[in-house]
Amino acid sequence: MYRVQQCLSRSDFPISSSTLGRSSREPKYKIEFHSEDSPYHPDDDQESVFMPNKDGKNFLCFLPKVEKTKTLKPVTQQNVSTMIVESEKQVKLKTPDELLEVLKDRCFIRQEGWWSYEFCYQNRLRQIHVEEDKVVQEFVLGVYDEEATAAFNQNLSDISALKDPRSKDASQRYHAHQYTNGTQCDLTNQPRETEVRFVCSEPRAMISSITELSTCKYALTILSPMLCKHPLFQEERPVWHTINCNVLAKDTKVEEDPHITMIMDSEDQSSNFDSSQ
């Protein structure tokens, strides 16, 4: 059964919506009210329920036909390759690196206090301090390493599906390049190195953040809208269902269902509905 809580504004027949699911994978519902002059016409086998409000208005509401959502399997290192192969049977997908090719010969700069960070795609990452348009201090945080990048992505079919490779959340997935052989670190006596992480994000390519994971080892995050064209990095969109309610004439006799309630809140609230099944 549905339990519907209604918060109406002064309008007699508002059209409003609310979120049922707590995550993007769960279905979401909106309620549409129809006047006597323009009623909703249901399918022959569509389930319906009567719902009154505290003012004595009765509504006949038709519930949507909702198929049970299949449980989605988490993305793992083992099934990423399978997902790509199955997708390529339908359409030839570009790899993340092919989608990122538009960044070739481009450089990005981010300033954080004293330091600025200059990232040039498949070239190098520098930490610099500039005075009067001149670089007066410089540390190379890594130079693009094609072999290290290929080795890193080998088991993921050229996809780094994470942060956590089993991540269900597309926003946590990234495609990584390895930058090695930077300026020697005084604390470790080893060259500085950086993992550059490309994430799906609109509207434009830019440096999002840089973090020092451990001494002289860094992670640079690049917002990359072109990566959003790849299905593994796309956010899942919720499925919307509509509950259609027709207002009934005042003299219509109805049998109230004790499991269905319609609760009116204060008139000055905007129209919102919280629906659950």
mmCIF file of C-alpha atoms in Angstrom:
data_model
loop_
_atom_site.group_PDB
_atom_site.id
_atom_site.type_symbol
_atom_site.label_atom_id
_atom_site.label_comp_id
_atom_site.label_asym_id
_atom_site.label_seq_id
_atom_site.Cartn_x
_atom_site.Cartn_y
_atom_site.Cartn_z
ATOM 1 C CA MET A 1 0.000 0.000 0.000
ATOM 2 C CA TYR A 2 1.009 3.616 -0.484
ATOM 3 C CA ARG A 3 1.039 6.143 2.310
ATOM 4 C CA VAL A 4 0.798 9.647 0.899
ATOM 5 C CA GLN A 5 1.419 12.779 2.921
ATOM 6 C CA GLN A 6 0.196 15.925 1.189
ATOM 7 C CA CYS A 7 1.227 19.507 1.955
ATOM 8 C CA LEU A 8 -0.963 21.719 -0.237
ATOM 9 C CA SER A 9 -0.571 25.367 -1.014
ATOM 10 C CA ARG A 10 -3.616 27.563 -1.707
ATOM 11 C CA SER A 11 -3.907 26.058 -5.175
ATOM 12 C CA ASP A 12 -6.743 23.498 -5.465
ATOM 13 C CA PHE A 13 -4.965 21.210 -7.891
ATOM 14 C CA PRO A 14 -1.204 21.524 -7.601
ATOM 15 C CA ILE A 15 1.143 19.396 -9.626
ATOM 16 C CA SER A 16 4.097 18.494 -7.533
ATOM 17 C CA SER A 17 6.692 15.836 -6.976
ATOM 18 C CA SER A 18 8.743 14.301 -4.236
ATOM 19 C CA THR A 19 11.613 11.921 -3.794
ATOM 20 C CA LEU A 20 10.902 8.415 -2.607
ATOM 21 C CA GLY A 21 14.271 6.751 -3.031
ATOM 22 C CA ARG A 22 17.172 7.506 -0.739
ATOM 23 C CA SER A 23 19.649 6.825 -3.514
ATOM 24 C CA SER A 24 19.783 7.430 -7.247
ATOM 25 C CA ARG A 25 19.006 3.749 -7.868
ATOM 26 C CA GLU A 26 15.643 3.739 -6.102
ATOM 27 C CA PRO A 27 12.464 4.822 -7.934
ATOM 28 C CA LYS A 28 11.070 8.272 -7.300
ATOM 29 C CA TYR A 29 7.437 9.353 -7.372
ATOM 30 C CA LYS A 30 5.514 12.463 -8.261
ATOM 31 C CA ILE A 31 1.797 13.097 -7.673
ATOM 32 C CA GLU A 32 -0.338 14.856 -10.226
ATOM 33 C CA PHE A 33 -3.843 16.102 -9.402
ATOM 34 C CA HIS A 34 -6.514 16.343 -12.111
ATOM 35 C CA SER A 35 -9.702 18.403 -12.032
ATOM 36 C CA GLU A 36 -13.204 17.149 -12.874
ATOM 37 C CA ASP A 37 -12.960 18.952 -16.209
ATOM 38 C CA SER A 38 -9.768 17.193 -17.197
ATOM 39 C CA PRO A 39 -9.559 13.826 -15.423
ATOM 40 C CA TYR A 40 -6.840 11.253 -15.755
ATOM 41 C CA HIS A 41 -7.841 8.171 -17.793
ATOM 42 C CA PRO A 42 -6.259 5.032 -16.328
ATOM 43 C CA ASP A 43 -5.554 1.683 -17.917
ATOM 44 C CA ASP A 44 -8.185 -1.007 -17.381
ATOM 45 C CA ASP A 45 -6.073 -2.984 -14.912
ATOM 46 C CA GLN A 46 -4.520 -0.034 -13.074
ATOM 47 C CA GLU A 47 -4.826 -0.215 -9.286
ATOM 48 C CA SER A 48 -6.573 2.677 -7.569
ATOM 49 C CA VAL A 49 -7.245 3.923 -4.039
ATOM 50 C CA PHE A 50 -9.562 6.553 -2.516
ATOM 51 C CA MET A 51 -7.945 9.297 -0.463
ATOM 52 C CA PRO A 52 -9.773 12.085 1.398
ATOM 53 C CA ASN A 53 -8.214 15.226 2.809
ATOM 54 C CA LYS A 54 -9.225 17.027 6.004
ATOM 55 C CA ASP A 55 -11.397 19.504 4.073
ATOM 56 C CA GLY A 56 -13.665 16.742 2.855
ATOM 57 C CA LYS A 57 -12.372 16.537 -0.708
ATOM 58 C CA ASN A 58 -12.090 13.035 -2.051
ATOM 59 C CA PHE A 59 -9.564 11.847 -4.585
ATOM 60 C CA LEU A 60 -9.343 8.667 -6.614
ATOM 61 C CA CYS A 61 -5.651 7.987 -7.086
ATOM 62 C CA PHE A 62 -4.242 5.571 -9.650
ATOM 63 C CA LEU A 63 -1.018 3.869 -8.688
ATOM 64 C CA PRO A 64 1.763 3.431 -11.236
ATOM 65 C CA LYS A 65 2.755 0.016 -12.472
ATOM 66 C CA VAL A 66 6.230 -0.364 -11.035
ATOM 67 C CA GLU A 67 8.415 -3.311 -11.829
ATOM 68 C CA LYS A 68 10.704 -4.472 -9.080
ATOM 69 C CA THR A 69 14.160 -2.993 -9.522
ATOM 70 C CA LYS A 70 16.855 -5.561 -10.013
ATOM 71 C CA THR A 71 19.689 -5.401 -7.538
ATOM 72 C CA LEU A 72 22.676 -3.860 -9.254
ATOM 73 C CA LYS A 73 25.979 -5.633 -8.931
ATOM 74 C CA PRO A 74 28.865 -3.495 -7.708
ATOM 75 C CA VAL A 75 31.540 -2.628 -10.205
ATOM 76 C CA THR A 76 34.611 -4.728 -9.524
ATOM 77 C CA GLN A 77 37.955 -5.170 -11.150
ATOM 78 C CA GLN A 78 36.759 -8.552 -12.423
ATOM 79 C CA ASN A 79 33.583 -7.389 -14.136
ATOM 80 C CA VAL A 80 34.770 -4.052 -15.579
ATOM 81 C CA SER A 81 36.238 -5.885 -18.574
ATOM 82 C CA THR A 82 32.995 -7.794 -19.071
ATOM 83 C CA MET A 83 30.987 -4.567 -18.981
ATOM 84 C CA ILE A 84 33.199 -3.040 -21.631
ATOM 85 C CA VAL A 85 33.067 -6.105 -23.890
ATOM 86 C CA GLU A 86 29.266 -6.327 -23.607
ATOM 87 C CA SER A 87 28.904 -2.638 -24.344
ATOM 88 C CA GLU A 88 31.215 -2.808 -27.333
ATOM 89 C CA LYS A 89 28.999 -5.488 -28.854
ATOM 90 C CA GLN A 90 26.311 -2.828 -29.188
ATOM 91 C CA VAL A 91 28.481 0.170 -30.050
ATOM 92 C CA LYS A 92 32.191 0.726 -30.292
ATOM 93 C CA LEU A 93 33.085 2.702 -27.198
ATOM 94 C CA LYS A 94 35.978 5.080 -26.990
ATOM 95 C CA THR A 95 38.389 4.319 -24.178
ATOM 96 C CA PRO A 96 38.959 6.904 -21.466
ATOM 97 C CA ASP A 97 42.301 7.813 -23.022
ATOM 98 C CA GLU A 98 40.650 8.345 -26.409
ATOM 99 C CA LEU A 99 38.062 10.615 -24.787
ATOM 100 C CA LEU A 100 40.832 12.531 -23.012
ATOM 101 C CA GLU A 101 42.799 13.149 -26.217
ATOM 102 C CA VAL A 102 41.191 16.589 -26.501
ATOM 103 C CA LEU A 103 43.409 17.622 -23.558
ATOM 104 C CA LYS A 104 46.622 17.046 -25.524
ATOM 105 C CA ASP A 105 48.857 20.116 -25.675
ATOM 106 C CA ARG A 106 46.755 21.786 -22.955
ATOM 107 C CA CYS A 107 48.032 23.011 -19.593
ATOM 108 C CA PHE A 108 46.091 23.939 -16.461
ATOM 109 C CA ILE A 109 47.124 26.083 -13.506
ATOM 110 C CA ARG A 110 45.757 26.183 -9.974
ATOM 111 C CA GLN A 111 47.002 28.609 -7.328
ATOM 112 C CA GLU A 112 46.961 27.682 -3.671
ATOM 113 C CA GLY A 113 48.544 30.376 -1.536
ATOM 114 C CA TRP A 114 52.281 30.680 -2.105
ATOM 115 C CA TRP A 115 52.362 27.867 -4.638
ATOM 116 C CA SER A 116 50.842 27.378 -8.056
ATOM 117 C CA TYR A 117 50.425 24.010 -9.731
ATOM 118 C CA GLU A 118 50.889 23.673 -13.483
ATOM 119 C CA PHE A 119 49.636 20.472 -15.084
ATOM 120 C CA CYS A 120 50.275 19.730 -18.762
ATOM 121 C CA TYR A 121 48.440 16.694 -20.100
ATOM 122 C CA GLN A 122 50.741 13.724 -20.717
ATOM 123 C CA ASN A 123 53.712 15.967 -20.100
ATOM 124 C CA ARG A 124 54.533 17.052 -16.545
ATOM 125 C CA LEU A 125 53.227 18.491 -13.286
ATOM 126 C CA ARG A 126 55.083 21.381 -11.643
ATOM 127 C CA GLN A 127 54.816 23.123 -8.270
ATOM 128 C CA ILE A 128 55.983 26.687 -8.832
ATOM 129 C CA HIS A 129 56.161 30.093 -7.212
ATOM 130 C CA VAL A 130 55.844 33.063 -9.546
ATOM 131 C CA GLU A 131 56.935 36.641 -8.926
ATOM 132 C CA GLU A 132 56.477 39.358 -11.545
ATOM 133 C CA ASP A 133 55.578 36.741 -14.151
ATOM 134 C CA LYS A 134 58.813 34.836 -13.501
ATOM 135 C CA VAL A 135 59.153 31.362 -11.958
ATOM 136 C CA VAL A 136 61.457 31.794 -8.967
ATOM 137 C CA GLN A 137 60.909 28.361 -7.367
ATOM 138 C CA GLU A 138 60.104 25.088 -9.041
ATOM 139 C CA PHE A 139 59.590 21.440 -8.109
ATOM 140 C CA VAL A 140 58.624 18.880 -10.711
ATOM 141 C CA LEU A 141 56.030 16.588 -9.114
ATOM 142 C CA GLY A 142 56.237 14.065 -11.930
ATOM 143 C CA VAL A 143 56.681 13.485 -15.642
ATOM 144 C CA TYR A 144 54.138 11.432 -17.586
ATOM 145 C CA ASP A 145 55.127 7.755 -17.458
ATOM 146 C CA GLU A 146 53.398 5.800 -20.201
ATOM 147 C CA GLU A 147 54.727 2.420 -19.050
ATOM 148 C CA ALA A 148 53.743 2.950 -15.412
ATOM 149 C CA THR A 149 50.289 4.128 -16.527
ATOM 150 C CA ALA A 150 49.793 1.053 -18.721
ATOM 151 C CA ALA A 151 50.904 -1.246 -15.904
ATOM 152 C CA PHE A 152 48.597 0.482 -13.415
ATOM 153 C CA ASN A 153 45.588 0.066 -15.678
ATOM 154 C CA GLN A 154 46.439 -3.387 -17.016
ATOM 155 C CA ASN A 155 44.126 -5.337 -14.719
ATOM 156 C CA LEU A 156 41.292 -2.865 -15.192
ATOM 157 C CA SER A 157 41.122 -2.935 -18.992
ATOM 158 C CA ASP A 158 42.406 0.631 -19.073
ATOM 159 C CA ILE A 159 39.882 1.776 -16.442
ATOM 160 C CA SER A 160 40.704 2.716 -12.880
ATOM 161 C CA ALA A 161 37.272 2.254 -11.434
ATOM 162 C CA LEU A 162 37.858 4.105 -8.260
ATOM 163 C CA LYS A 163 39.125 5.043 -5.020
ATOM 164 C CA ASP A 164 37.458 1.722 -4.174
ATOM 165 C CA PRO A 165 37.380 -0.541 -7.250
ATOM 166 C CA ARG A 166 34.128 -1.967 -5.968
ATOM 167 C CA SER A 167 32.572 1.468 -5.696
ATOM 168 C CA LYS A 168 28.885 1.572 -6.661
ATOM 169 C CA ASP A 169 28.994 5.348 -6.895
ATOM 170 C CA ALA A 170 30.060 6.568 -10.333
ATOM 171 C CA SER A 171 31.173 9.878 -8.842
ATOM 172 C CA GLN A 172 33.922 8.015 -6.949
ATOM 173 C CA ARG A 173 35.422 6.435 -10.072
ATOM 174 C CA TYR A 174 38.368 7.868 -11.929
ATOM 175 C CA HIS A 175 40.800 7.120 -14.711
ATOM 176 C CA ALA A 176 44.421 7.432 -13.610
ATOM 177 C CA HIS A 177 47.725 8.387 -15.213
ATOM 178 C CA GLN A 178 51.067 7.975 -13.458
ATOM 179 C CA TYR A 179 53.616 10.770 -13.324
ATOM 180 C CA THR A 180 57.033 9.721 -12.018
ATOM 181 C CA ASN A 181 60.682 10.829 -11.901
ATOM 182 C CA GLY A 182 60.045 14.279 -10.464
ATOM 183 C CA THR A 183 62.423 16.458 -8.456
ATOM 184 C CA GLN A 184 64.231 14.449 -5.783
ATOM 185 C CA CYS A 185 62.608 14.673 -2.351
ATOM 186 C CA ASP A 186 64.958 15.735 0.455
ATOM 187 C CA LEU A 187 63.051 13.664 3.010
ATOM 188 C CA THR A 188 62.957 10.356 1.132
ATOM 189 C CA ASN A 189 65.839 10.746 -1.329
ATOM 190 C CA GLN A 190 63.392 9.492 -3.955
ATOM 191 C CA PRO A 191 61.942 11.318 -6.986
ATOM 192 C CA ARG A 192 58.567 12.935 -6.431
ATOM 193 C CA GLU A 193 55.616 11.233 -8.127
ATOM 194 C CA THR A 194 51.930 11.918 -8.698
ATOM 195 C CA GLU A 195 48.828 9.965 -9.607
ATOM 196 C CA VAL A 196 46.657 12.146 -11.859
ATOM 197 C CA ARG A 197 43.004 11.221 -11.501
ATOM 198 C CA PHE A 198 40.503 12.181 -14.196
ATOM 199 C CA VAL A 199 36.898 12.301 -13.015
ATOM 200 C CA CYS A 200 33.624 12.899 -14.832
ATOM 201 C CA SER A 201 32.445 16.410 -14.029
ATOM 202 C CA GLU A 202 30.790 19.300 -15.832
ATOM 203 C CA PRO A 203 31.062 21.895 -17.198
ATOM 204 C CA ARG A 204 34.765 22.342 -18.069
ATOM 205 C CA ALA A 205 38.161 20.729 -17.623
ATOM 206 C CA MET A 206 40.151 22.122 -14.697
ATOM 207 C CA ILE A 207 42.304 21.174 -11.717
ATOM 208 C CA SER A 208 40.013 20.346 -8.821
ATOM 209 C CA SER A 209 42.486 19.569 -6.058
ATOM 210 C CA ILE A 210 45.953 18.334 -5.183
ATOM 211 C CA THR A 211 46.694 16.227 -2.128
ATOM 212 C CA GLU A 212 49.924 14.873 -0.679
ATOM 213 C CA LEU A 213 49.092 11.219 -0.010
ATOM 214 C CA SER A 214 52.413 10.549 1.692
ATOM 215 C CA THR A 215 55.767 12.287 1.761
ATOM 216 C CA CYS A 216 56.419 13.611 -1.771
ATOM 217 C CA LYS A 217 53.711 11.415 -3.290
ATOM 218 C CA TYR A 218 50.684 13.286 -4.606
ATOM 219 C CA ALA A 219 47.239 12.884 -6.114
ATOM 220 C CA LEU A 220 45.992 15.493 -8.592
ATOM 221 C CA THR A 221 42.287 15.479 -9.524
ATOM 222 C CA ILE A 222 41.220 16.810 -12.928
ATOM 223 C CA LEU A 223 37.562 17.535 -13.693
ATOM 224 C CA SER A 224 36.979 16.072 -17.145
ATOM 225 C CA PRO A 225 33.551 16.536 -18.788
ATOM 226 C CA MET A 226 34.631 14.490 -21.809
ATOM 227 C CA LEU A 227 34.984 11.439 -19.542
ATOM 228 C CA CYS A 228 31.253 11.613 -18.807
ATOM 229 C CA LYS A 229 30.632 10.116 -22.253
ATOM 230 C CA HIS A 230 31.904 6.781 -20.956
ATOM 231 C CA PRO A 231 29.179 4.688 -19.233
ATOM 232 C CA LEU A 232 31.391 3.635 -16.328
ATOM 233 C CA PHE A 233 31.718 7.220 -15.177
ATOM 234 C CA GLN A 234 28.107 8.300 -15.631
ATOM 235 C CA GLU A 235 25.829 8.881 -12.664
ATOM 236 C CA GLU A 236 22.757 6.654 -12.660
ATOM 237 C CA ARG A 237 19.557 8.615 -13.131
ATOM 238 C CA PRO A 238 16.471 7.774 -11.074
ATOM 239 C CA VAL A 239 13.327 6.379 -12.646
ATOM 240 C CA TRP A 240 10.276 8.577 -12.047
ATOM 241 C CA HIS A 241 6.745 7.221 -11.604
ATOM 242 C CA THR A 242 3.539 9.228 -11.434
ATOM 243 C CA ILE A 243 0.578 8.761 -9.071
ATOM 244 C CA ASN A 244 -2.423 10.363 -10.810
ATOM 245 C CA CYS A 245 -5.285 11.609 -8.620
ATOM 246 C CA ASN A 246 -8.720 12.665 -9.877
ATOM 247 C CA VAL A 247 -10.859 14.897 -7.682
ATOM 248 C CA LEU A 248 -14.282 13.403 -7.031
ATOM 249 C CA ALA A 249 -17.619 15.162 -6.902
ATOM 250 C CA LYS A 250 -18.824 16.016 -3.384
ATOM 251 C CA ASP A 251 -21.753 13.603 -3.550
ATOM 252 C CA THR A 252 -19.548 10.641 -4.497
ATOM 253 C CA LYS A 253 -19.682 7.902 -1.873
ATOM 254 C CA VAL A 254 -16.341 6.293 -1.095
ATOM 255 C CA GLU A 255 -15.105 3.558 1.197
ATOM 256 C CA GLU A 256 -12.088 4.896 3.040
ATOM 257 C CA ASP A 257 -9.043 2.684 3.296
ATOM 258 C CA PRO A 258 -7.526 2.949 6.797
ATOM 259 C CA HIS A 259 -4.076 2.380 5.316
ATOM 260 C CA ILE A 260 -4.298 5.492 3.104
ATOM 261 C CA THR A 261 -4.034 8.961 4.586
ATOM 262 C CA MET A 262 -3.771 12.441 3.157
ATOM 263 C CA ILE A 263 -2.494 14.954 5.687
ATOM 264 C CA MET A 264 -2.832 18.707 5.165
ATOM 265 C CA ASP A 265 -0.157 20.922 6.646
ATOM 266 C CA SER A 266 -0.214 24.730 7.020
ATOM 267 C CA GLU A 267 -1.443 26.696 4.008
ATOM 268 C CA ASP A 268 1.696 28.765 3.703
ATOM 269 C CA GLN A 269 3.849 25.763 2.844
ATOM 270 C CA SER A 270 4.772 25.069 -0.733
ATOM 271 C CA SER A 271 3.431 21.976 -2.446
ATOM 272 C CA ASN A 272 5.482 18.911 -1.557
ATOM 273 C CA PHE A 273 4.708 15.261 -1.344
ATOM 274 C CA ASP A 274 6.494 12.523 0.528
ATOM 275 C CA SER A 275 5.433 9.192 -0.926
ATOM 276 C CA SER A 276 6.468 5.744 0.162
ATOM 277 C CA GLN A 277 5.354 2.287 -0.718
#
